[in-house]
Amino acid sequence: MRVAAAERVLKDEAVLTTGKGGVTRVRETILYRFDGGKGFDRTFPTRDHESLTEDRVYKIENLRASSPDGGPTKVGSSSKDTTTTVSVSGGQELTGNRTIILEYDVRGAITRMGAAEELRWPVIGGWKVPVDEARAVVDGGAAIRNVNCFTGPIGSTIGCTQYFTNHTHTQGVFAEQGLLPGEYLTVVAGLPAGTTGGHALYERRHTIATAFSVNAVTGGALVGLLVLLGGGLAALYMLRGRNARVVGKHAAEGDHPPLAGTEFEPPDGVRPGQIGTLIDEQADVIDVTATIVDLAVRGYLLIEEEDRATSGRLDWTLRRLGRPVVELLPYERILLDALLTAPDGTGRDAVKLSELGGTFATKLAQVRSAMYDDVVKQGWFARRPDTVRSRWTVAGILITLLGVAGTVALALTTEWALAGLAVIIAGAALAYGGQYMPAKTARGATVLAHTIGFRAFLERGAIPDGAALESRQRIALFSRFLPYAVVFDAVPKWAETVKDAGERAEGADNLYWYEGPAEWDLSKFAESMRTFTLATSGSISQSRGL
């Protein structure tokens, strides 16, 4: 509201009357000099931050205004932050002096203090214009024990010009000359206990501290979360624990050379790529690399190590052999076709490993998808592990995001934000736990048990000598198990056993599936195999740069 520079309060006289229930009735007679304004504003401090979570409040009620000489009488109020602004306005611009009688009730201005009550209220002030003369009278309705008053900003300890009690001690009188805009005359009067029965009013302030407070709702949400997480762990144990019991029971059965007479077979006829997917429930790049080695060992590919001295770098050629592919599993057939299909879609009989870098990554995804389909087809999983993980993880992420949005909304508007935090924790736990949700069937757990035993056998890196196993047959046997060693990260040790078997075979300077350059023999096989598996995993997973 516009206030002309010449406007001011000539006199402001207030009478405060205490009543039962702690209500203090205020009648304020204001002599205001107008200079073109239609009204005025008064600002009262009505909220005080007592602590981080609680405010003391003062409630102004029953506002009304009147004027005996044509002053403004329309009254209203609005609150913001810690203050309440009382506006008195009229319908026309005014000049000269007008008398306005402002009346209101204030609750919360009386405080219980031991065996007494104390009234404290900034009854005059909060004007946008100066006040020439301020006077207040407190009618306590009983003997007033003591009086005091302060002038200046809220919280000032500067005493006012004059304050005293009348001869009957039932009224306190307070006076001050000259208040600046924004200053107050705060009156204090001590009353006997029980005079009004009034008390200070407090409200819980909505802050970050209160938003995350523990109450019935948030406490119930947290308890519910604990029950949910506990139930999830129990369900996971029923799935995983069952698998663990089956694995523990049968693992030892697979810890022996898988030989039948002079023939050898991997555990349960499981291929290396299948084993890798079964163990960690993921079709990893190393599982695809092991499948490439397995295709060579089984006669579908020939791996030729290039002569570094001639080519200037270490490289290998993967060459197609003429063995029929009818015995290949779908993912193996997809992999073989992907390796020996040129970027333009034409077939090729050979490809250098270095040529796969940057071009094979998209085909790799198809191979890995087929590997997931295969473990379901084998009956080891009821559903594709990657799909199960994705569904649970996505659900967990969505719940977490919902929890974040809900927490923000609750923190801004209620004291239940801790319930939203519980949703965030539940969603995060679900997203993390989703990685462990794929569950093997009983058949899958049994195969895994034999696989673990087989891994223990491979990690020892030796097969008992037997007269029935000739040197070249031993080379074939050791070669057959090498792809599994790739999956189990036991290549260095198992490659050494292949090298040893080759050295015992007369004239063995190459393997039937792996050929080295000139002057190469099986003594170098362990290092060649280690380097080949690393190079292959890097080449087939490398994406083309922009």
Coordinates of C-alpha atoms in Angstrom, one line a residue:
M1 CA 0.0 0.0 0.0
R2 CA 1.5 3.4 -1.1
V3 CA 2.4 5.7 1.8
A4 CA 3.0 9.4 1.2
A5 CA 6.1 10.8 2.7
A6 CA 4.2 13.3 4.9
E7 CA 1.9 10.7 6.4
R8 CA 2.5 9.7 10.0
V9 CA 0.8 8.5 13.2
L10 CA 0.2 11.5 15.5
K11 CA -1.0 9.4 18.4
D12 CA -1.5 5.7 19.0
E13 CA -3.2 4.7 22.2
A14 CA -4.0 1.0 23.1
V15 CA -5.9 -0.6 25.9
L16 CA -5.2 -4.3 26.5
T17 CA -7.7 -6.3 28.6
T18 CA -6.9 -9.8 29.7
G19 CA -9.6 -12.4 29.8
K20 CA -10.2 -16.0 30.6
G21 CA -8.6 -18.6 28.4
G22 CA -5.6 -16.3 27.8
V23 CA -7.4 -14.1 25.3
T24 CA -6.2 -10.5 25.4
R25 CA -8.6 -8.0 23.8
V26 CA -6.9 -4.9 22.3
R27 CA -8.7 -1.6 21.5
E28 CA -6.4 0.7 19.7
T29 CA -7.2 4.4 18.9
I30 CA -5.1 5.7 16.1
L31 CA -4.9 9.4 15.1
Y32 CA -3.4 9.1 11.6
R33 CA -2.5 12.0 9.3
F34 CA -3.2 11.1 5.6
D35 CA -1.7 12.8 2.6
G36 CA -3.5 11.2 -0.4
G37 CA -3.4 7.6 0.9
K38 CA -6.5 5.3 1.2
G39 CA -5.4 3.4 4.2
F40 CA -2.4 1.9 6.1
D41 CA -0.7 -1.3 7.0
R42 CA 0.4 -2.6 10.4
T43 CA 2.8 -5.5 10.8
F44 CA 2.8 -7.8 13.9
P45 CA 5.3 -10.5 14.8
T46 CA 3.1 -13.6 15.1
R47 CA 5.6 -16.5 14.9
D48 CA 8.9 -17.1 16.7
H49 CA 11.2 -20.0 15.9
E50 CA 11.7 -21.5 19.4
S51 CA 13.7 -24.5 18.1
L52 CA 14.5 -26.4 14.9
T53 CA 11.2 -28.1 15.0
E54 CA 8.8 -25.8 17.0
D55 CA 7.4 -22.3 16.7
R56 CA 5.7 -20.2 19.3
V57 CA 2.7 -18.6 17.6
Y58 CA 0.5 -15.6 18.3
K59 CA -3.0 -15.6 16.8
I60 CA -4.8 -12.4 15.9
E61 CA -8.5 -12.9 15.6
N62 CA -11.8 -10.9 15.4
L63 CA -10.3 -8.0 13.5
R64 CA -12.6 -5.0 13.1
A65 CA -12.1 -1.3 12.5
S66 CA -14.3 1.8 12.8
S67 CA -13.9 5.6 12.5
P68 CA -15.9 8.5 13.9
D69 CA -14.7 11.0 11.3
G70 CA -14.7 9.2 7.9
G71 CA -11.4 7.3 8.2
P72 CA -10.9 3.9 6.5
T73 CA -12.7 1.0 8.1
K74 CA -12.2 -2.0 5.7
V75 CA -9.8 -4.4 7.5
G76 CA -8.0 -7.6 6.5
S77 CA -4.9 -9.5 7.3
S78 CA -2.3 -11.7 5.7
S79 CA 0.5 -13.8 7.1
K80 CA 3.9 -14.5 5.7
D81 CA 6.9 -16.2 7.3
T82 CA 6.9 -14.9 10.9
T83 CA 4.7 -11.8 10.6
T84 CA 1.0 -10.9 10.1
T85 CA 0.1 -7.7 8.3
V86 CA -3.1 -6.0 9.2
S87 CA -4.4 -3.7 6.4
V88 CA -7.0 -1.0 6.9
S89 CA -8.3 0.7 3.8
G90 CA -11.1 2.9 2.5
G91 CA -12.7 3.7 -0.9
Q92 CA -11.2 7.1 -1.5
E93 CA -7.9 9.0 -1.1
L94 CA -7.7 10.9 2.2
T95 CA -6.0 14.0 3.5
G96 CA -5.8 15.4 6.9
N97 CA -6.2 13.8 10.3
R98 CA -8.5 10.8 10.8
T99 CA -9.3 8.7 13.8
I100 CA -9.4 4.9 13.4
I101 CA -10.4 2.5 16.1
L102 CA -8.7 -0.9 15.5
E103 CA -9.9 -3.8 17.7
Y104 CA -8.7 -7.4 17.7
D105 CA -8.1 -10.4 20.0
V106 CA -4.7 -11.9 20.5
R107 CA -4.2 -15.5 21.8
G108 CA -0.8 -16.8 22.9
A109 CA 0.6 -13.6 24.3
I110 CA 0.3 -14.9 27.9
T111 CA 3.0 -17.3 29.3
R112 CA 2.9 -19.3 32.4
M113 CA 6.0 -18.6 34.5
G114 CA 6.1 -20.7 37.7
A115 CA 3.6 -19.1 40.1
A116 CA 2.7 -16.3 37.8
E117 CA 1.5 -15.4 34.3
E118 CA 3.2 -12.9 32.1
L119 CA 1.6 -10.8 29.3
R120 CA 4.1 -9.7 26.6
W121 CA 2.9 -8.1 23.4
P122 CA 4.3 -5.5 20.9
V123 CA 1.1 -3.6 21.0
I124 CA 2.1 -0.5 19.1
G125 CA 4.5 -0.4 16.2
G126 CA 5.2 -2.1 12.9
W127 CA 4.2 1.0 11.1
K128 CA 5.7 2.2 7.7
V129 CA 5.5 5.7 9.0
P130 CA 6.9 7.4 12.2
V131 CA 4.8 7.5 15.4
D132 CA 4.9 10.7 17.4
E133 CA 3.3 9.5 20.6
A134 CA 2.6 5.9 21.8
R135 CA 0.7 5.0 24.9
A136 CA -0.7 1.7 26.2
V137 CA -2.7 0.6 29.2
V138 CA -2.9 -3.0 30.4
D139 CA -6.0 -3.9 32.5
G140 CA -5.1 -7.2 34.2
G141 CA -8.3 -7.8 36.1
A142 CA -6.2 -8.5 39.1
A143 CA -3.3 -7.0 41.0
I144 CA -0.4 -6.6 38.6
R145 CA 2.8 -7.7 40.2
N146 CA 5.3 -6.0 38.0
V147 CA 5.5 -4.1 34.7
N148 CA 8.2 -3.4 32.1
C149 CA 8.4 -2.2 28.5
F150 CA 10.9 -2.1 25.6
T151 CA 11.2 0.1 22.6
G152 CA 12.9 -0.4 19.2
P153 CA 13.1 -3.5 17.0
I154 CA 11.6 -6.9 18.2
G155 CA 13.9 -8.3 20.9
S156 CA 15.3 -4.9 21.9
T157 CA 16.3 -4.5 25.5
I158 CA 16.0 -0.7 25.5
G159 CA 13.5 0.5 28.0
C160 CA 10.7 2.8 27.0
T161 CA 10.2 6.4 28.3
Q162 CA 7.7 5.7 31.0
Y163 CA 5.9 2.6 32.7
F164 CA 4.2 2.2 36.0
T165 CA 1.1 0.8 37.7
N166 CA -1.9 2.8 38.9
H167 CA -2.5 3.3 42.6
T168 CA -4.7 0.1 42.8
H169 CA -2.1 -1.9 40.9
T170 CA -4.8 -3.2 38.5
Q171 CA -3.5 -1.3 35.5
G172 CA -0.1 -0.9 33.9
V173 CA 0.6 2.3 32.0
F174 CA 3.3 2.5 29.3
A175 CA 4.4 5.5 27.2
E176 CA 7.0 6.4 24.5
Q177 CA 7.7 9.5 22.5
G178 CA 8.8 9.1 18.9
L179 CA 8.9 5.6 17.3
L180 CA 10.7 5.2 13.9
P181 CA 9.1 3.2 11.1
G182 CA 9.4 -0.5 11.9
E183 CA 9.9 0.0 15.7
Y184 CA 7.6 -1.3 18.4
L185 CA 6.5 -0.6 21.9
T186 CA 6.4 -3.9 23.7
V187 CA 4.6 -4.1 27.0
V188 CA 5.2 -6.6 29.8
A189 CA 2.9 -7.2 32.8
G190 CA 3.2 -9.9 35.5
L191 CA -0.1 -11.3 36.8
P192 CA -0.9 -13.8 39.6
A193 CA -1.1 -17.5 38.6
G194 CA -4.5 -18.5 37.3
T195 CA -5.6 -15.0 36.5
T196 CA -6.4 -15.9 32.9
G197 CA -5.5 -19.6 32.6
G198 CA -3.6 -18.6 29.4
H199 CA -0.5 -20.3 28.1
A200 CA 1.9 -20.0 25.2
L201 CA 0.8 -21.6 21.9
Y202 CA 3.2 -23.8 19.9
E203 CA 3.1 -25.3 16.5
R204 CA 5.4 -27.9 15.0
R205 CA 7.3 -26.2 12.2
H206 CA 7.7 -28.1 8.9
T207 CA 11.4 -28.4 8.2
I208 CA 13.7 -31.0 6.9
A209 CA 14.1 -32.2 10.5
T210 CA 10.4 -32.7 11.0
A211 CA 9.8 -34.0 7.5
F212 CA 12.0 -37.0 8.4
S213 CA 10.7 -37.5 11.9
V214 CA 9.7 -40.9 13.2
N215 CA 6.0 -41.3 13.8
A216 CA 3.3 -43.9 13.5
V217 CA 3.2 -43.7 9.7
T218 CA 7.0 -43.6 9.1
G219 CA 7.7 -46.1 11.8
G220 CA 5.1 -48.5 10.3
A221 CA 6.7 -48.0 6.9
L222 CA 10.1 -48.9 8.2
V223 CA 8.9 -52.0 10.0
G224 CA 7.0 -53.0 6.8
L225 CA 10.3 -52.5 4.9
L226 CA 12.2 -54.8 7.3
V227 CA 9.5 -57.4 7.0
L228 CA 9.6 -57.1 3.2
L229 CA 13.3 -57.4 3.1
G230 CA 13.3 -60.3 5.5
G231 CA 10.7 -62.1 3.4
G232 CA 12.7 -61.4 0.3
L233 CA 15.8 -62.9 1.9
A234 CA 13.8 -65.9 3.0
A235 CA 12.4 -66.4 -0.5
L236 CA 15.9 -66.0 -1.9
Y237 CA 17.2 -68.6 0.5
M238 CA 14.5 -71.0 -0.5
L239 CA 15.6 -70.6 -4.1
R240 CA 19.3 -70.2 -3.7
G241 CA 19.5 -72.4 -0.6
R242 CA 17.9 -75.2 -2.4
N243 CA 20.4 -74.9 -5.2
A244 CA 23.3 -74.8 -2.7
R245 CA 22.1 -78.0 -1.1
V246 CA 21.9 -79.8 -4.4
V247 CA 25.3 -78.4 -5.4
G248 CA 26.9 -79.4 -2.2
K249 CA 25.5 -82.9 -2.4
H250 CA 26.7 -83.6 -5.9
A251 CA 29.9 -81.5 -6.4
A252 CA 32.2 -84.3 -5.3
E253 CA 30.8 -86.6 -7.9
G254 CA 32.3 -84.4 -10.6
D255 CA 35.7 -84.1 -9.1
H256 CA 37.3 -87.0 -11.1
P257 CA 38.6 -87.6 -14.6
P258 CA 35.5 -87.9 -16.8
L259 CA 36.7 -91.1 -18.5
A260 CA 34.8 -94.1 -19.7
G261 CA 37.3 -96.7 -20.8
T262 CA 39.5 -95.0 -23.4
E263 CA 36.8 -92.4 -24.2
F264 CA 36.4 -89.0 -22.5
E265 CA 33.5 -86.7 -22.1
P266 CA 32.9 -83.4 -20.3
P267 CA 30.5 -83.5 -17.3
D268 CA 27.0 -84.5 -18.5
G269 CA 28.1 -83.6 -22.0
V270 CA 27.9 -79.9 -21.3
R271 CA 29.7 -77.5 -23.6
P272 CA 32.1 -74.8 -22.3
G273 CA 29.8 -71.9 -23.3
Q274 CA 26.9 -73.6 -21.5
I275 CA 29.0 -74.1 -18.4
G276 CA 30.0 -70.4 -18.3
T277 CA 26.4 -69.3 -18.6
L278 CA 25.3 -71.8 -15.9
I279 CA 27.9 -70.8 -13.4
D280 CA 27.3 -67.1 -13.1
E281 CA 24.0 -66.9 -15.0
Q282 CA 25.5 -64.6 -17.6
A283 CA 26.6 -65.2 -21.1
D284 CA 30.0 -63.4 -20.9
V285 CA 32.5 -62.6 -23.6
I286 CA 34.9 -65.2 -22.1
D287 CA 32.2 -67.8 -22.6
V288 CA 32.1 -67.0 -26.3
T289 CA 35.9 -67.1 -26.5
A290 CA 35.8 -70.5 -24.9
T291 CA 33.3 -71.6 -27.5
I292 CA 35.6 -70.5 -30.3
V293 CA 38.4 -72.6 -28.8
D294 CA 35.9 -75.5 -28.4
L295 CA 34.9 -75.3 -32.0
A296 CA 38.6 -75.6 -33.0
V297 CA 39.2 -78.5 -30.7
R298 CA 36.1 -80.3 -32.1
G299 CA 37.3 -79.9 -35.7
Y300 CA 35.2 -77.0 -37.0
L301 CA 38.0 -74.4 -37.0
L302 CA 41.7 -74.4 -37.3
I303 CA 43.5 -71.7 -35.4
E304 CA 46.7 -70.6 -37.2
E305 CA 49.1 -68.3 -35.3
E306 CA 50.7 -65.8 -37.7
D307 CA 54.5 -65.3 -37.8
R308 CA 55.1 -62.1 -36.0
A309 CA 58.4 -61.6 -37.8
T310 CA 56.6 -61.6 -41.1
S311 CA 53.4 -59.8 -40.3
G312 CA 54.9 -57.3 -37.9
R313 CA 52.3 -58.0 -35.2
L314 CA 50.8 -60.9 -33.3
D315 CA 47.7 -62.2 -35.1
W316 CA 45.8 -65.4 -35.7
T317 CA 43.7 -66.8 -38.6
L318 CA 40.5 -68.7 -37.9
R319 CA 40.0 -71.2 -40.9
R320 CA 36.8 -73.1 -41.6
L321 CA 37.2 -76.9 -41.7
G322 CA 34.9 -79.2 -43.6
R323 CA 33.2 -80.9 -40.7
P324 CA 29.3 -80.9 -41.0
V325 CA 27.6 -78.5 -38.6
V326 CA 24.5 -80.7 -37.9
E327 CA 25.8 -81.5 -34.4
L328 CA 26.3 -77.9 -33.4
L329 CA 23.9 -76.2 -30.9
P330 CA 22.1 -73.2 -32.2
Y331 CA 24.3 -70.7 -30.5
E332 CA 27.4 -72.5 -31.8
R333 CA 26.1 -72.4 -35.3
I334 CA 25.3 -68.7 -35.0
L335 CA 28.8 -68.0 -33.7
L336 CA 30.5 -70.0 -36.5
D337 CA 28.4 -68.2 -39.2
A338 CA 29.1 -64.9 -37.6
L339 CA 32.9 -65.5 -37.6
L340 CA 33.0 -66.6 -41.2
T341 CA 30.5 -64.1 -42.7
A342 CA 32.0 -61.0 -44.2
P343 CA 30.6 -57.5 -43.4
D344 CA 28.9 -57.5 -46.9
G345 CA 27.1 -60.8 -46.1
T346 CA 29.2 -63.1 -48.2
G347 CA 30.7 -66.3 -46.7
R348 CA 34.5 -66.7 -46.3
D349 CA 36.7 -69.6 -45.5
A350 CA 39.0 -67.8 -43.1
V351 CA 39.2 -64.6 -41.1
K352 CA 42.0 -62.9 -39.2
L353 CA 41.3 -62.2 -35.6
S354 CA 42.3 -58.6 -36.0
E355 CA 39.6 -58.2 -38.7
L356 CA 36.9 -58.9 -36.1
G357 CA 37.8 -55.8 -34.0
G358 CA 35.0 -53.2 -34.3
T359 CA 32.8 -55.3 -36.5
F360 CA 31.8 -58.3 -34.4
A361 CA 30.2 -56.6 -31.4
T362 CA 26.7 -56.5 -32.9
K363 CA 26.9 -60.2 -33.8
L364 CA 28.2 -60.9 -30.3
A365 CA 24.9 -59.8 -28.9
Q366 CA 23.0 -62.4 -31.1
V367 CA 25.4 -65.1 -29.9
R368 CA 24.9 -64.3 -26.2
S369 CA 21.1 -64.1 -26.7
A370 CA 21.2 -67.6 -28.2
M371 CA 23.2 -68.8 -25.2
Y372 CA 20.5 -67.6 -22.9
D373 CA 17.9 -69.4 -24.9
D374 CA 20.0 -72.5 -24.8
V375 CA 20.2 -72.8 -21.0
V376 CA 16.4 -72.4 -20.8
K377 CA 16.0 -75.1 -23.5
Q378 CA 18.3 -77.4 -21.5
G379 CA 15.9 -77.1 -18.6
W380 CA 18.5 -75.4 -16.3
F381 CA 16.5 -72.2 -15.9
A382 CA 12.7 -71.7 -16.1
R383 CA 13.3 -68.3 -17.7
R384 CA 16.2 -66.5 -19.4
P385 CA 18.5 -65.2 -16.6
D386 CA 19.1 -61.9 -18.4
T387 CA 15.4 -61.3 -18.7
V388 CA 14.8 -62.1 -15.1
R389 CA 17.6 -59.7 -14.0
S390 CA 16.4 -57.0 -16.2
R391 CA 12.8 -57.2 -15.0
W392 CA 13.7 -57.1 -11.3
T393 CA 16.4 -54.4 -11.8
V394 CA 14.1 -52.2 -13.9
A395 CA 11.3 -52.7 -11.3
G396 CA 13.7 -51.7 -8.5
I397 CA 14.9 -48.6 -10.4
L398 CA 11.3 -47.5 -11.1
I399 CA 10.4 -48.0 -7.4
T400 CA 13.5 -46.1 -6.4
L401 CA 12.6 -43.2 -8.7
L402 CA 9.0 -43.3 -7.4
G403 CA 10.4 -43.2 -3.8
V404 CA 12.6 -40.2 -4.6
A405 CA 9.7 -38.3 -6.1
G406 CA 7.5 -39.3 -3.2
T407 CA 10.1 -38.4 -0.6
V408 CA 10.5 -34.9 -2.1
A409 CA 6.7 -34.4 -2.2
L410 CA 6.3 -35.7 1.4
A411 CA 9.2 -33.7 2.7
L412 CA 7.7 -30.5 1.3
T413 CA 4.2 -31.1 2.6
T414 CA 4.1 -33.5 5.5
E415 CA 6.1 -35.2 8.2
W416 CA 6.0 -38.6 6.5
A417 CA 9.1 -38.2 4.3
L418 CA 10.7 -41.2 6.1
A419 CA 8.1 -43.4 4.5
G420 CA 9.3 -42.2 1.1
L421 CA 12.9 -43.0 2.2
A422 CA 11.7 -46.5 3.0
V423 CA 10.4 -46.9 -0.5
I424 CA 13.8 -45.7 -1.9
I425 CA 15.7 -48.3 0.2
A426 CA 13.2 -51.0 -0.9
G427 CA 13.7 -50.1 -4.5
A428 CA 17.5 -49.9 -4.3
A429 CA 17.5 -53.3 -2.6
L430 CA 15.3 -54.7 -5.3
A431 CA 17.5 -53.3 -8.0
Y432 CA 20.6 -54.7 -6.4
G433 CA 18.9 -58.0 -5.5
G434 CA 17.6 -58.4 -9.0
Q435 CA 21.1 -59.5 -10.0
Y436 CA 20.6 -62.6 -7.9
M437 CA 17.0 -63.4 -8.8
P438 CA 17.6 -65.9 -11.7
A439 CA 17.0 -69.3 -10.1
K440 CA 18.3 -72.6 -11.5
T441 CA 16.0 -75.6 -11.7
A442 CA 16.8 -78.7 -9.8
R443 CA 18.3 -80.1 -13.0
G444 CA 20.4 -77.0 -13.4
A445 CA 21.6 -77.2 -9.8
T446 CA 22.6 -80.8 -10.4
V447 CA 24.6 -80.0 -13.5
L448 CA 26.2 -77.1 -11.7
A449 CA 27.3 -79.4 -8.9
H450 CA 29.1 -81.7 -11.4
T451 CA 30.5 -78.6 -13.1
I452 CA 32.1 -77.4 -9.8
G453 CA 33.6 -80.7 -9.3
F454 CA 34.9 -80.7 -12.8
R455 CA 36.5 -77.3 -12.2
A456 CA 38.3 -78.6 -9.1
F457 CA 39.7 -81.4 -11.3
L458 CA 40.8 -79.0 -14.0
E459 CA 42.5 -76.7 -11.5
R460 CA 44.7 -79.6 -10.4
G461 CA 45.9 -79.7 -14.0
A462 CA 46.6 -83.4 -14.2
I463 CA 45.1 -86.7 -15.2
P464 CA 46.4 -90.0 -13.7
D465 CA 48.7 -91.8 -16.1
G466 CA 47.3 -95.0 -17.7
A467 CA 48.7 -97.4 -20.1
A468 CA 45.6 -97.3 -22.1
L469 CA 46.2 -93.6 -22.9
E470 CA 48.9 -93.2 -25.6
S471 CA 50.7 -89.9 -26.0
R472 CA 48.6 -88.5 -28.9
Q473 CA 45.4 -89.6 -27.2
R474 CA 46.6 -87.7 -24.2
I475 CA 47.1 -84.6 -26.3
A476 CA 43.5 -84.9 -27.6
L477 CA 42.2 -85.4 -24.1
F478 CA 44.0 -82.4 -22.7
S479 CA 43.0 -80.3 -25.8
R480 CA 39.4 -81.4 -25.3
F481 CA 39.3 -80.0 -21.8
L482 CA 41.2 -76.7 -22.6
P483 CA 38.0 -74.8 -23.6
Y484 CA 36.6 -75.5 -20.2
A485 CA 39.8 -74.2 -18.6
V486 CA 39.2 -70.9 -20.5
V487 CA 35.8 -70.6 -18.8
F488 CA 37.3 -71.5 -15.4
D489 CA 40.2 -69.0 -15.8
A490 CA 42.7 -71.9 -15.6
V491 CA 44.3 -71.5 -19.0
P492 CA 47.9 -71.1 -17.9
K493 CA 48.0 -74.2 -15.8
W494 CA 46.0 -76.4 -18.2
A495 CA 48.0 -75.1 -21.2
E496 CA 51.1 -76.3 -19.5
T497 CA 49.7 -79.8 -19.2
V498 CA 48.9 -79.7 -23.0
K499 CA 52.5 -78.6 -23.6
D500 CA 53.8 -81.4 -21.4
A501 CA 51.6 -84.0 -23.2
G502 CA 52.9 -82.8 -26.6
E503 CA 56.5 -82.9 -25.5
R504 CA 56.0 -86.6 -24.6
A505 CA 54.5 -87.3 -28.0
E506 CA 57.2 -88.1 -30.5
G507 CA 57.4 -85.4 -33.2
A508 CA 54.6 -83.3 -31.8
D509 CA 55.4 -79.7 -32.8
N510 CA 51.7 -78.7 -33.4
L511 CA 48.2 -79.6 -32.3
Y512 CA 45.6 -80.9 -34.6
W513 CA 43.6 -77.8 -34.0
Y514 CA 46.3 -75.2 -33.4
E515 CA 49.2 -74.5 -35.7
G516 CA 52.1 -72.2 -34.9
P517 CA 54.5 -70.4 -37.3
A518 CA 57.8 -71.9 -38.3
E519 CA 60.2 -72.8 -35.5
W520 CA 57.2 -73.0 -33.2
D521 CA 56.6 -76.0 -31.0
L522 CA 54.5 -77.0 -28.0
S523 CA 56.9 -75.5 -25.5
K524 CA 55.5 -72.2 -26.6
F525 CA 51.8 -73.3 -26.5
A526 CA 51.0 -72.1 -23.0
E527 CA 52.0 -68.5 -23.7
S528 CA 50.4 -68.6 -27.2
M529 CA 47.1 -69.8 -25.7
R530 CA 47.1 -67.2 -22.9
T531 CA 47.6 -64.4 -25.5
F532 CA 45.1 -65.9 -27.9
T533 CA 42.2 -65.9 -25.3
L534 CA 43.0 -62.3 -24.3
A535 CA 43.2 -61.1 -27.9
T536 CA 40.0 -62.9 -28.9
S537 CA 37.9 -61.5 -26.0
G538 CA 39.1 -58.0 -26.9
S539 CA 38.5 -58.3 -30.6
I540 CA 35.0 -59.8 -30.5
S541 CA 33.8 -57.2 -27.9
Q542 CA 35.4 -54.1 -29.4
S543 CA 32.9 -51.6 -30.7
R544 CA 33.5 -49.6 -33.9
G545 CA 34.6 -46.1 -33.0
L546 CA 32.9 -43.0 -34.5

